[in-house]
XYZ file of N, CA and C in Angstrom:
639
model
N -7.328 2.612 -13.156
C -6.383 2.732 -13.862
C -5.352 1.587 -13.848
N -4.779 1.620 -14.626
C -3.074 0.090 -14.446
C -2.549 0.925 -13.399
N -1.572 0.280 -12.982
C -0.687 0.895 -11.636
C 0.875 0.199 -13.033
N 1.659 1.195 -12.636
C 2.795 1.173 -12.980
C 3.790 -0.088 -12.855
N 4.159 -0.006 -11.568
C 4.862 -1.404 -11.032
C 4.555 -1.249 -9.224
N 4.232 -2.683 -9.084
C 3.828 -3.514 -7.939
C 5.194 -3.533 -7.181
N 5.439 -3.973 -6.018
C 6.677 -4.319 -5.361
C 6.335 -4.584 -3.899
N 6.296 -6.113 -4.046
C 6.097 -6.669 -2.762
C 7.008 -6.926 -1.911
N 6.879 -7.135 -0.483
C 7.841 -7.142 0.495
C 7.234 -8.450 1.058
N 7.895 -9.822 0.939
C 7.067 -10.739 2.031
C 7.982 -10.986 3.289
N 8.361 -12.274 3.380
C 8.537 -11.877 4.617
C 10.049 -13.191 5.027
N 10.607 -13.152 3.790
C 11.941 -14.259 3.907
C 12.837 -13.081 4.398
N 13.830 -13.386 3.607
C 15.428 -12.173 3.883
C 15.470 -10.992 3.146
N 15.414 -9.789 3.964
C 15.033 -8.561 3.895
C 16.151 -7.798 4.252
N 16.528 -6.344 3.462
C 17.863 -5.353 3.946
C 16.691 -4.233 3.412
N 17.173 -3.530 4.297
C 16.545 -1.882 4.085
C 17.154 -1.460 3.056
N 18.412 -1.862 2.187
C 19.070 -1.245 1.419
C 17.759 -1.147 -0.156
N 16.658 -2.400 0.742
C 16.124 -2.596 -1.067
C 15.190 -1.217 -0.978
N 15.012 -0.405 0.275
C 13.866 0.880 0.213
C 14.502 1.867 -0.722
N 15.866 1.854 -1.053
C 16.225 2.928 -1.883
C 15.692 2.326 -3.114
N 15.369 1.486 -3.260
C 14.680 1.038 -4.793
C 12.958 1.615 -5.330
N 12.431 2.013 -3.823
C 11.377 2.008 -4.264
C 11.259 3.512 -4.922
N 10.138 3.723 -5.702
C 9.702 5.118 -6.444
C 8.148 5.703 -5.892
N 8.061 6.451 -6.083
C 6.865 7.090 -5.074
C 5.516 6.763 -5.549
N 5.869 6.478 -7.329
C 4.779 6.063 -8.173
C 4.406 4.391 -7.886
N 5.172 3.526 -6.931
C 4.792 2.520 -6.655
C 4.015 1.974 -6.075
N 3.255 0.632 -6.411
C 2.579 0.401 -5.046
C 3.062 -0.838 -4.437
N 2.696 -0.366 -3.166
C 3.320 -1.346 -2.535
C 3.056 -2.858 -1.341
N 2.984 -3.389 -1.544
C 2.311 -5.041 -1.188
C 3.430 -5.177 0.361
N 2.516 -5.526 1.424
C 3.119 -5.937 3.040
C 3.174 -7.185 2.573
N 3.783 -8.563 2.699
C 3.263 -9.660 2.643
C 3.309 -10.232 4.158
N 2.461 -10.391 5.281
C 2.909 -11.359 6.558
C 4.314 -9.882 7.347
N 5.389 -11.058 7.436
C 6.592 -10.083 8.319
C 6.855 -8.863 7.503
N 6.319 -9.218 5.897
C 6.896 -8.088 4.919
C 6.244 -7.090 5.770
N 5.108 -6.893 5.795
C 4.119 -5.557 6.091
C 5.014 -4.981 7.339
N 5.712 -5.877 8.284
C 6.003 -4.958 9.751
C 7.133 -4.463 9.162
N 8.354 -5.175 8.534
C 9.139 -4.549 7.950
C 9.131 -2.797 7.442
N 7.977 -3.043 6.343
C 7.854 -1.882 5.702
C 7.609 -0.636 6.733
N 6.800 -0.765 7.098
C 6.064 -0.284 8.474
C 7.266 0.230 9.869
N 7.866 -0.641 9.927
C 9.051 -0.155 10.790
C 10.607 0.346 10.183
N 10.247 0.588 8.833
C 11.398 1.663 8.231
C 10.726 2.527 7.995
N 9.512 3.156 8.112
C 8.405 4.266 7.894
C 7.953 4.322 6.223
N 7.574 2.806 6.167
C 6.937 3.045 4.663
C 5.742 2.648 4.995
N 4.816 2.570 4.266
C 3.189 2.889 4.793
C 2.888 1.742 3.665
N 2.768 0.525 3.820
C 1.894 -0.190 2.324
C 0.325 0.028 2.165
N 0.844 0.444 1.153
C -0.820 0.461 0.072
C -1.474 -0.665 0.668
N -1.318 -2.174 0.610
C -2.152 -3.293 1.190
C -0.676 -4.445 2.248
N -1.482 -4.601 3.395
C -0.979 -5.648 4.371
C -1.597 -6.745 3.899
N -0.920 -7.969 3.671
C -1.678 -9.134 3.759
C -1.036 -10.654 4.304
N -1.656 -11.233 4.318
C -1.100 -12.434 5.341
C -2.047 -13.034 6.678
N -1.555 -14.252 6.942
C -1.751 -14.849 8.122
C -1.577 -14.285 9.232
N -0.238 -13.699 8.960
C 0.669 -12.979 10.356
C 0.999 -13.925 11.062
N 0.893 -15.146 10.572
C 1.783 -16.078 12.138
C 2.762 -15.961 12.303
N 3.676 -15.134 11.799
C 5.264 -14.739 11.898
C 5.594 -13.271 12.837
N 4.342 -12.618 13.185
C 5.092 -11.573 14.308
C 4.169 -11.859 15.136
N 4.380 -11.427 16.482
C 3.649 -11.021 17.526
C 2.222 -10.438 17.302
N 1.430 -10.989 18.643
C -0.213 -10.521 18.482
C -0.328 -9.032 18.338
N 0.851 -8.543 19.197
C 0.890 -6.623 18.907
C 1.803 -6.074 18.294
N 2.393 -6.958 16.979
C 2.709 -5.917 16.088
C 1.706 -5.949 15.055
N 0.380 -7.156 15.258
C -0.610 -6.963 14.218
C -1.216 -5.583 14.215
N -1.219 -5.511 15.524
C -2.075 -4.051 15.606
C -1.174 -2.819 14.862
N -0.175 -2.604 14.850
C 0.871 -2.201 14.269
C 0.793 -2.307 12.624
N 0.392 -3.337 12.291
C 0.739 -3.431 10.871
C -0.710 -2.767 10.358
N -1.686 -3.286 10.793
C -3.048 -2.744 10.718
C -3.333 -0.975 11.075
N -2.393 -0.385 11.949
C -2.706 0.997 11.955
C -1.577 1.822 10.962
N -0.652 1.302 10.737
C 0.354 1.980 9.400
C 0.357 1.160 8.137
N -0.869 0.631 7.706
C -0.803 0.283 6.403
C -2.176 1.039 5.824
N -2.365 0.913 4.678
C -3.449 1.714 4.240
C -4.629 0.782 4.230
N -4.496 -0.267 4.053
C -5.522 -1.587 4.056
C -4.920 -2.776 4.576
N -5.718 -3.498 5.486
C -5.149 -4.623 5.849
C -6.061 -5.998 5.298
N -5.436 -6.684 4.860
C -6.299 -8.378 4.551
C -5.950 -9.196 5.447
N -6.144 -10.084 6.264
C -5.927 -11.200 7.165
C -6.743 -12.369 6.766
N -5.626 -13.447 7.075
C -6.785 -14.656 6.685
C -6.104 -15.889 7.323
N -6.989 -16.670 7.830
C -6.937 -17.707 8.704
C -5.222 -18.350 8.291
N -4.447 -18.833 9.544
C -3.196 -19.658 9.311
C -3.188 -20.960 8.804
N -4.356 -21.632 9.129
C -4.655 -23.171 8.749
C -5.431 -23.158 7.793
N -6.566 -22.918 8.289
C -7.239 -22.505 6.424
C -7.481 -22.000 5.222
N -6.293 -22.183 4.679
C -5.856 -21.472 3.376
C -5.415 -22.120 2.523
N -5.100 -21.745 1.290
C -4.512 -22.940 0.681
C -3.103 -22.080 -0.247
N -2.996 -20.549 -0.189
C -2.012 -19.781 -0.604
C -0.866 -19.582 0.181
N 0.359 -19.437 -0.398
C 1.025 -18.743 0.632
C 0.797 -17.415 1.049
N 1.484 -16.622 1.490
C 1.255 -15.554 1.810
C 2.211 -14.222 0.496
N 3.190 -14.521 0.110
C 3.137 -14.494 -0.946
C 2.219 -14.738 -2.452
N 1.688 -15.776 -2.386
C 0.966 -15.878 -3.749
C 0.008 -14.977 -3.349
N -0.542 -14.607 -2.320
C -1.922 -13.983 -1.915
C -1.388 -12.378 -2.412
N -0.627 -12.001 -2.127
C 0.279 -10.698 -2.156
C 0.479 -10.591 -3.768
N 0.874 -11.458 -4.798
C 0.654 -11.739 -6.137
C -0.417 -11.451 -6.959
N -1.555 -12.244 -6.019
C -2.851 -12.158 -6.383
C -3.395 -10.567 -6.408
N -2.722 -9.834 -5.478
C -3.292 -8.678 -5.201
C -2.875 -8.057 -6.582
N -1.074 -8.074 -6.619
C -0.317 -7.607 -7.439
C -0.970 -7.595 -8.656
N -1.576 -8.593 -9.294
C -2.206 -8.999 -10.942
C -3.274 -7.952 -10.698
N -4.419 -8.003 -9.674
C -5.416 -7.150 -9.653
C -5.169 -5.892 -10.023
N -4.224 -5.341 -9.475
C -4.334 -3.476 -9.896
C -3.730 -3.636 -11.431
N -3.729 -4.805 -12.676
C -3.120 -4.482 -13.889
C -1.651 -3.719 -13.919
N -1.048 -4.370 -13.580
C 0.265 -3.598 -13.147
C 1.159 -3.702 -14.855
N 2.239 -3.050 -15.158
C 3.434 -3.353 -16.061
C 4.213 -4.439 -15.419
N 4.760 -4.073 -13.972
C 5.704 -5.072 -13.645
C 5.371 -5.640 -12.226
N 6.025 -6.292 -11.698
C 5.808 -6.676 -10.529
C 7.314 -7.385 -10.045
N 7.658 -6.118 -9.108
C 9.227 -6.935 -8.610
C 8.734 -7.389 -7.001
N 9.468 -8.430 -6.847
C 9.416 -8.845 -5.252
C 10.924 -9.450 -4.158
N 10.493 -8.793 -3.088
C 11.816 -9.100 -2.291
C 11.191 -9.890 -0.999
N 12.008 -10.502 -0.372
C 12.081 -11.355 0.664
C 11.313 -12.609 0.606
N 11.257 -12.977 -1.172
C 10.562 -14.284 -1.229
C 11.514 -15.371 -1.440
N 13.048 -15.039 -0.894
C 14.017 -16.233 -0.767
C 14.382 -16.123 0.383
N 15.524 -16.963 0.606
C 15.806 -17.357 2.060
C 16.254 -18.962 2.462
N 16.162 -19.298 3.664
C 16.425 -20.653 4.261
C 15.637 -21.264 3.924
N 14.392 -21.309 3.522
C 13.138 -22.052 3.263
C 13.253 -22.710 1.382
N 13.804 -23.564 0.843
C 14.021 -23.201 -0.105
C 12.531 -24.066 -1.157
N 11.699 -24.436 0.027
C 10.597 -24.781 -0.879
C 9.544 -23.863 -0.992
N 9.624 -22.466 -0.170
C 9.333 -21.016 -0.241
C 10.138 -20.791 -1.657
N 11.194 -20.712 -1.645
C 11.970 -19.966 -2.394
C 11.447 -20.517 -4.198
N 11.664 -21.975 -4.004
C 10.799 -22.422 -5.414
C 9.907 -21.929 -5.972
N 9.004 -21.818 -4.873
C 7.591 -21.979 -5.413
C 7.599 -20.214 -5.635
N 8.127 -19.465 -5.034
C 8.049 -18.398 -5.201
C 8.077 -17.794 -6.660
N 9.335 -18.660 -6.892
C 10.506 -18.616 -8.717
C 9.217 -19.146 -9.569
N 8.557 -20.189 -9.482
C 7.623 -20.683 -10.138
C 6.482 -19.515 -10.099
N 6.143 -19.194 -9.052
C 5.258 -18.070 -8.941
C 4.924 -17.117 -10.121
N 6.138 -16.950 -11.281
C 6.232 -15.982 -11.970
C 5.862 -16.311 -13.077
N 5.602 -17.252 -13.586
C 4.676 -17.752 -14.713
C 3.261 -17.577 -14.698
N 2.936 -17.473 -13.564
C 1.607 -16.624 -13.132
C 1.567 -15.287 -14.046
N 2.674 -14.753 -13.331
C 2.415 -13.010 -14.022
C 2.563 -12.899 -15.397
N 3.705 -13.868 -16.210
C 4.022 -13.861 -17.468
C 2.937 -14.242 -18.360
N 1.923 -15.191 -17.927
C 0.484 -15.634 -18.475
C 0.001 -14.418 -18.154
N -0.255 -13.543 -17.613
C -0.936 -12.136 -17.973
C -0.025 -11.113 -19.231
N 1.149 -11.705 -19.165
C 1.938 -10.531 -20.054
C 2.695 -9.497 -18.923
N 2.916 -9.667 -17.635
C 3.430 -9.095 -16.715
C 4.745 -9.189 -15.771
N 5.439 -8.250 -16.600
C 7.084 -8.479 -16.195
C 7.205 -8.802 -14.594
N 7.617 -10.157 -14.386
C 8.016 -10.162 -12.642
C 9.334 -10.538 -12.578
N 9.611 -10.140 -11.074
C 11.645 -10.515 -11.034
C 11.428 -10.665 -9.729
N 12.158 -11.612 -9.168
C 12.553 -11.622 -7.968
C 13.968 -11.196 -7.594
N 14.108 -10.409 -6.385
C 15.636 -10.094 -5.926
C 16.055 -9.973 -5.016
N 17.367 -10.177 -4.373
C 17.764 -10.502 -3.397
C 19.358 -9.519 -3.341
N 19.737 -9.909 -2.038
C 21.066 -9.388 -1.888
C 22.060 -9.679 -3.351
N 22.181 -11.148 -3.739
C 22.686 -11.889 -4.328
C 22.244 -12.202 -5.532
N 21.191 -12.033 -6.057
C 20.384 -12.421 -7.401
C 19.048 -11.782 -7.425
N 19.240 -11.396 -9.104
C 18.101 -10.460 -9.621
C 17.322 -11.663 -11.004
N 16.103 -12.407 -10.467
C 15.701 -13.561 -11.765
C 14.689 -13.021 -11.693
N 14.141 -13.431 -13.477
C 13.334 -12.949 -14.576
C 13.260 -14.108 -15.186
N 12.206 -14.352 -15.867
C 11.722 -15.122 -16.583
C 11.097 -14.980 -18.036
N 11.203 -15.675 -19.044
C 10.735 -15.239 -20.588
C 10.332 -16.488 -20.876
N 9.615 -16.430 -21.956
C 8.835 -17.152 -22.999
C 9.090 -16.778 -24.750
N 9.831 -15.465 -24.587
C 9.961 -15.276 -25.692
C 11.074 -14.684 -26.266
N 11.319 -13.075 -25.775
C 12.654 -12.438 -26.069
C 12.562 -11.052 -24.742
N 13.744 -10.924 -24.040
C 14.134 -10.016 -22.979
C 15.390 -9.403 -23.279
N 15.377 -8.194 -22.631
C 16.691 -7.551 -22.344
C 17.223 -7.959 -21.407
N 18.815 -8.027 -21.156
C 19.082 -8.323 -19.582
C 19.925 -7.820 -19.467
N 19.657 -6.062 -18.554
C 20.867 -4.825 -17.767
C 21.308 -5.640 -17.041
N 22.731 -4.568 -17.572
C 23.987 -5.418 -16.428
C 23.416 -4.668 -15.084
N 23.116 -5.148 -13.974
C 22.934 -4.323 -12.520
C 23.809 -4.404 -11.885
N 25.172 -4.838 -12.180
C 26.265 -4.986 -11.029
C 26.454 -6.522 -10.526
N 25.793 -7.214 -11.412
C 25.528 -8.519 -11.201
C 26.695 -9.475 -12.046
N 27.515 -10.346 -11.258
C 28.633 -10.973 -12.040
C 28.439 -12.093 -12.865
N 27.487 -12.638 -12.782
C 26.737 -13.785 -13.795
C 25.701 -13.746 -14.227
N 25.520 -14.589 -15.369
C 23.904 -14.094 -15.528
C 23.812 -15.870 -16.393
N 23.078 -16.812 -15.769
C 22.787 -18.074 -15.507
C 21.270 -18.218 -16.609
N 21.217 -19.259 -17.020
C 20.129 -19.551 -17.891
C 19.763 -20.911 -17.554
N 18.046 -21.703 -16.744
C 18.361 -22.593 -16.474
C 16.608 -22.250 -16.863
N 16.087 -23.943 -17.804
C 14.716 -24.081 -17.985
C 13.817 -24.307 -17.388
N 12.556 -23.555 -17.120
C 11.649 -23.959 -15.856
C 10.814 -24.871 -16.589
N 10.524 -25.282 -17.763
C 9.962 -26.222 -18.877
C 11.115 -27.344 -19.166
N 10.414 -28.689 -18.982
C 11.026 -29.726 -19.695
C 12.313 -29.444 -20.636
N 11.895 -28.606 -21.767
C 12.908 -27.966 -22.774
C 13.047 -26.599 -23.848
N 13.448 -26.377 -23.379
C 13.431 -24.554 -24.112
C 14.572 -24.456 -25.446
N 13.839 -24.468 -26.286
C 14.682 -24.325 -27.741
C 15.010 -23.078 -28.051
N 15.590 -22.887 -29.175
C 15.755 -21.621 -30.248
C 16.253 -20.455 -28.967
N 17.199 -21.153 -28.489
C 17.892 -19.799 -27.631
C 18.960 -19.311 -28.279
N 19.187 -18.042 -28.380
C 19.964 -17.272 -28.471
C 20.495 -15.820 -28.160
N 21.281 -15.915 -28.195
C 22.061 -14.734 -26.732
C 23.218 -13.530 -27.501
N 22.890 -12.511 -27.834
C 23.650 -11.632 -28.138
C 24.522 -11.052 -27.293
N 25.432 -10.291 -26.823
C 25.901 -9.600 -25.667
C 26.567 -10.451 -24.658
N 26.679 -11.414 -25.124
C 27.721 -12.070 -23.544
C 28.482 -13.102 -24.527
N 29.307 -13.221 -23.437
C 30.835 -13.721 -23.455
C 30.699 -15.288 -24.165
N 29.753 -15.598 -23.967
C 29.553 -17.167 -24.426
C 27.883 -17.281 -25.082
N 28.139 -17.087 -26.487
C 26.833 -16.626 -27.232
C 26.278 -18.192 -27.785
N 24.810 -18.025 -28.199
C 24.271 -19.195 -28.542
C 23.566 -18.471 -29.277
N 23.189 -19.615 -30.425
C 22.886 -19.472 -31.416
C 21.381 -20.716 -31.653
N 19.883 -20.348 -31.570
C 19.078 -21.298 -31.995
C 19.235 -22.723 -30.739
N 20.093 -22.445 -30.043
C 20.249 -24.065 -28.989
C 19.214 -24.501 -27.878
N 19.238 -25.404 -27.829
C 18.042 -26.246 -26.910
C 18.788 -26.580 -25.557
N 17.931 -26.269 -24.257
C 18.299 -26.197 -23.175
C 17.361 -27.568 -22.522
N 17.725 -28.340 -21.825
C 16.635 -29.592 -20.964
C 16.921 -29.429 -19.850
N 15.700 -29.924 -19.063
C 16.105 -29.752 -17.694
C 16.519 -30.584 -16.973
N 17.634 -29.683 -15.957
C 18.897 -30.812 -15.759
C 20.197 -30.352 -16.211
N 20.288 -29.511 -17.808
C 21.601 -29.279 -17.628
C 22.374 -28.182 -17.169
N 22.989 -28.241 -17.394
C 24.111 -26.889 -16.896
C 24.513 -26.039 -17.455
N 24.758 -26.137 -18.846
C 25.072 -25.694 -20.253
C 24.731 -23.932 -19.891
N 23.775 -23.002 -19.672
C 23.567 -22.279 -19.303
C 24.105 -21.578 -17.927
N 24.818 -22.125 -17.089
C 25.124 -21.683 -15.836
C 26.780 -20.772 -16.031
N 26.516 -19.532 -15.471
C 27.688 -18.735 -15.345
C 28.280 -18.444 -16.606
N 27.270 -17.321 -17.334
C 27.799 -16.502 -18.623
C 28.064 -15.391 -18.054
N 28.368 -14.560 -19.120
C 28.656 -13.173 -18.534
C 28.505 -12.062 -19.527
N 27.701 -11.221 -19.097
C 27.618 -9.750 -20.238
C 28.579 -9.365 -20.695
N 28.915 -8.983 -21.816
C 30.327 -8.124 -22.234
C 29.574 -6.991 -22.994
N 28.469 -6.563 -22.500
C 27.746 -4.797 -22.172
C 26.887 -4.467 -21.732
N 26.784 -3.292 -21.538
C 25.942 -2.975 -20.719
C 24.165 -3.533 -20.669
N 24.251 -4.285 -22.223
C 22.624 -5.275 -21.876
C 22.976 -6.102 -22.980
N 22.433 -7.104 -22.664
C 22.138 -8.599 -24.031
C 20.808 -8.670 -24.053
N 20.874 -9.527 -24.994
C 19.249 -10.313 -25.722
C 19.445 -11.481 -25.418
N 18.133 -12.050 -24.602
C 18.012 -13.465 -24.616
C 16.849 -13.751 -25.371
N 16.619 -14.821 -26.603
C 15.633 -14.829 -26.798
C 15.194 -16.169 -27.599
N 14.323 -16.577 -27.023
C 13.909 -18.413 -27.541
C 13.031 -18.423 -28.086
N 12.795 -19.810 -28.689
C 11.274 -20.106 -29.444
C 10.473 -21.191 -28.669
N 10.473 -21.315 -27.674
C 9.686 -22.390 -27.233
C 9.936 -22.615 -25.777
N 8.776 -22.395 -25.056
C 9.728 -23.152 -23.159
C 9.478 -21.921 -22.701
N 9.761 -22.288 -21.023
C 10.095 -21.111 -19.808
C 11.663 -21.298 -19.795
N 12.057 -20.024 -20.072
C 13.523 -20.039 -19.497
C 13.739 -18.781 -18.365
N 14.191 -19.137 -17.169
C 14.923 -18.425 -15.934
C 15.928 -17.533 -16.385
N 16.267 -16.578 -15.867
C 16.989 -15.769 -16.416
C 17.543 -15.219 -14.950
N 19.031 -15.909 -14.053
C 19.517 -16.079 -13.101
C 20.554 -14.849 -13.337
N 20.653 -13.251 -12.736
C 21.884 -12.170 -12.208
C 22.467 -12.700 -11.148
N 23.399 -13.562 -10.907
C 24.049 -13.530 -9.569
C 25.522 -13.101 -9.146
N 25.583 -13.051 -7.923
C 27.281 -12.681 -7.704
C 27.142 -13.484 -6.236
N 28.399 -13.701 -5.838
C 28.822 -14.583 -4.772
C 28.928 -13.336 -3.559
């Protein structure tokens, strides 16, 4: 049976406040240190996955005992990051949506890789989002609704060389049929003027980043 939502906790910046966003029906995956975070906060992951090189050896026993299923791999002989392995497992459940925590932090390479991973979910027509204390990031290749989640700004950044036909409704700075090219900042720091707005595009992939200081 398809899963309604998969929530992934990876090993980047994590906060206990994220746990309040979990629903009982969520399928929860802990990637590497994210699994230990869940268990130490009283949440049993449906799957713990990773090479677990960021946790002490004794913690791995705790992870194995506190998870419904544990999948381990060699930290050297692997091609995927722990977060991407978690995403693969999430997509395998045929979810309606995927929410990722702990995929941002001090490692900009991991952060960018995790953001780009959302394209794989979009190809499967699965809504995917990345969330941390200051940002909520989604991706669209067509049309999406943006709800007011308490963030100050909404920025639009192309993930492909060009995004065409950008039309905004419900924003302080509207656009109609606009084009954004990679490297342009025209779409940065817009503001919702209602509880929700609409972003429509004709071609390309567009990152939608809600953020606050």
